Amino acid sequence: MTENKPGKVTMEKLVSLCQRRGFIFPSSDIYGGLSACWDYGPVGVELKRNVKESWWRASVQERDDMVGLDTSILMNPRVWEASGHVTQFSDPLVECKDCHQRWRADDLKENKCPACGGELTDPQQFNLMFKTFMGPVEEAANVVYLRPETAQGIFVNFQNALNTSRKRLPFGVAQIGKAFRNEITTGNFIFRSREFEQMEIEYFVKPGTDDKWFDYWVEERLNWYYGLGIKKENLRLREHGKDELAHYSQKCFDIEYNFPMGWAELEGVANRGDFDLKQHMEYSGKGLTYLDEESKEHVVPYVIEPSAGVDRSVLALLCDAYDEEIVNDELRVLFHFHTDLAPIKVAVLPLSRKENLSALAKDVYADLRPYFMTQYDDTQAIGRRYRRQDELGTPYCVTIDFQSLEDKMATIRERDTMNQIRVSVAALKDTLQAKLAGEDLFVLPEGGVIWKEGD
Ligand code: ATP
């Protein structure tokens, strides 16, 4: 009998595993942390980079109608006047008159404090932008903001991107970068933090074709998540009601994920119309139009914006890939990450620390490292080491045993099935490369053997 029962993913399990295995730590932990700020550890940074890389590949590299930008976090404060953020980017803040906790009024189901049931103050609009000062003098004239979204860096560069890339409508600009919001209520791990990263596309289209492109991008973005292995039943679309729409938005769909705390926004796809370009034309006095070759007229393009959060994508992918099962009466915890996302692709595990075995294993490790993010581990029993790699979501472990010294063969063990095959050391790199690209690992050469871990 086993005491361990496989269970569902919970936020507590994730937070603890992420900390224990080096995915995510509370920021400035040794000083007690900083509210709603997080640090990505040695494994987490790889996962996050892979998410961004996959998005960039799908949004820029594999398309001929998109280019990328990397714009600065600090921008001329006029940008935020034009965009409406100075006057409109706020949430209604209420405070409990008894316990003084603060809440977002639009998050509350009832008009009393969720913590103590106390009476609440009337809502006050609270601007979410972080302010700082540029230069040595802290005065109003020197106020600058940490950008609350990456989008505006794209709008103000519309003409630069258009002229230098020589794209024609419809075309888009993609950007990945940090954004900052002084959120009233935070929480749910990395779901809502005060410093986070966005992956945003501004896709410029001819007015009148915007509905078609809106539908296109909703589909395209859903497919990106499905392609990374997110289960269909865990994603859904939710259309914003008229009262929910942001000041710039004509239409907006949230792509929601079924997080452990419930369905919540993973990404927003909005039709921003010509709001932003027109505002920037008015405030900057510069032309941000497109010369339509057919009509010979200058048009202000409409914009479809798929705006995703890097951290929320990481959280959704962690939740979706998390799994528990019983193997040999013990609980096995693993992440079924898509191979493109797995932080570590290959682990090299010598069966013992004996010198001649270590030498061969280290050679194998050195050979594989230029091609894959590879880890070397020679501590503890092999079973424990497999479990550790399972918790990192490593798709393949390569085991070097005493037989390897004789026959120059190594064992490859696959994470999800725990199937093992034996291939020549010389063929390891090509075999792993093929497998990581999605070819079936367990098509064996003639005379080969498959067995399960533990058999
Ligand atoms: P919410 O309603 O959850 O506050 P939002 O509608 O304000 O989000 P957007 O302005 O549409 O969010 O931002 C686009 C994306 O940026 C979101 O879908 C989310 O993935 C990410 N994002 C926004 N705010 C945060 C945050 N505080 N922490 C982490 N990610 C965020």
Tab-separated table of N, CA and C in Angstrom, residues 409 421-424 441-450:
chain	number	residue	atom	x	y	z
A	409	MET	N	28.073	2.203	-25.570
A	409	MET	CA	26.643	2.468	-25.742
A	409	MET	C	26.140	3.156	-24.462
A	421	ILE	N	16.042	3.183	-24.143
A	421	ILE	CA	16.680	2.487	-25.261
A	421	ILE	C	18.183	2.651	-25.134
A	422	ARG	N	18.870	1.793	-25.865
A	422	ARG	CA	20.329	1.885	-25.822
A	422	ARG	C	20.833	2.246	-27.205
A	423	VAL	N	21.663	3.283	-27.246
A	423	VAL	CA	22.223	3.703	-28.532
A	423	VAL	C	23.720	3.932	-28.350
A	424	SER	N	24.430	3.976	-29.462
A	424	SER	CA	25.878	4.167	-29.332
A	424	SER	C	26.152	5.600	-28.903
A	441	LEU	N	11.108	8.458	-30.576
A	441	LEU	CA	12.369	7.936	-30.040
A	441	LEU	C	12.434	6.425	-30.085
A	442	PHE	N	11.267	5.825	-29.898
A	442	PHE	CA	11.348	4.401	-29.619
A	442	PHE	C	11.064	3.522	-30.831
A	443	VAL	N	11.438	4.058	-32.001
A	443	VAL	CA	11.565	3.187	-33.159
A	443	VAL	C	12.980	2.641	-33.063
A	444	LEU	N	13.077	1.378	-32.843
A	444	LEU	CA	14.391	0.811	-32.548
A	444	LEU	C	15.099	0.298	-33.783
A	445	PRO	N	16.399	0.410	-33.786
A	445	PRO	CA	17.119	-0.291	-34.842
A	445	PRO	C	16.968	-1.803	-34.628
A	446	GLU	N	17.221	-2.577	-35.669
A	446	GLU	CA	17.043	-4.025	-35.580
A	446	GLU	C	17.827	-4.595	-34.391
A	447	GLY	N	17.196	-5.479	-33.651
A	447	GLY	CA	17.888	-6.101	-32.513
A	447	GLY	C	17.856	-5.264	-31.250
A	448	GLY	N	17.271	-4.068	-31.317
A	448	GLY	CA	17.242	-3.182	-30.148
A	448	GLY	C	16.231	-3.644	-29.111
A	449	VAL	N	16.328	-3.107	-27.937
A	449	VAL	CA	15.430	-3.509	-26.851
A	449	VAL	C	14.824	-2.267	-26.191
A	450	ILE	N	13.545	-2.360	-25.816
A	450	ILE	CA	12.917	-1.313	-25.002
A	450	ILE	C	12.560	-1.922	-23.666
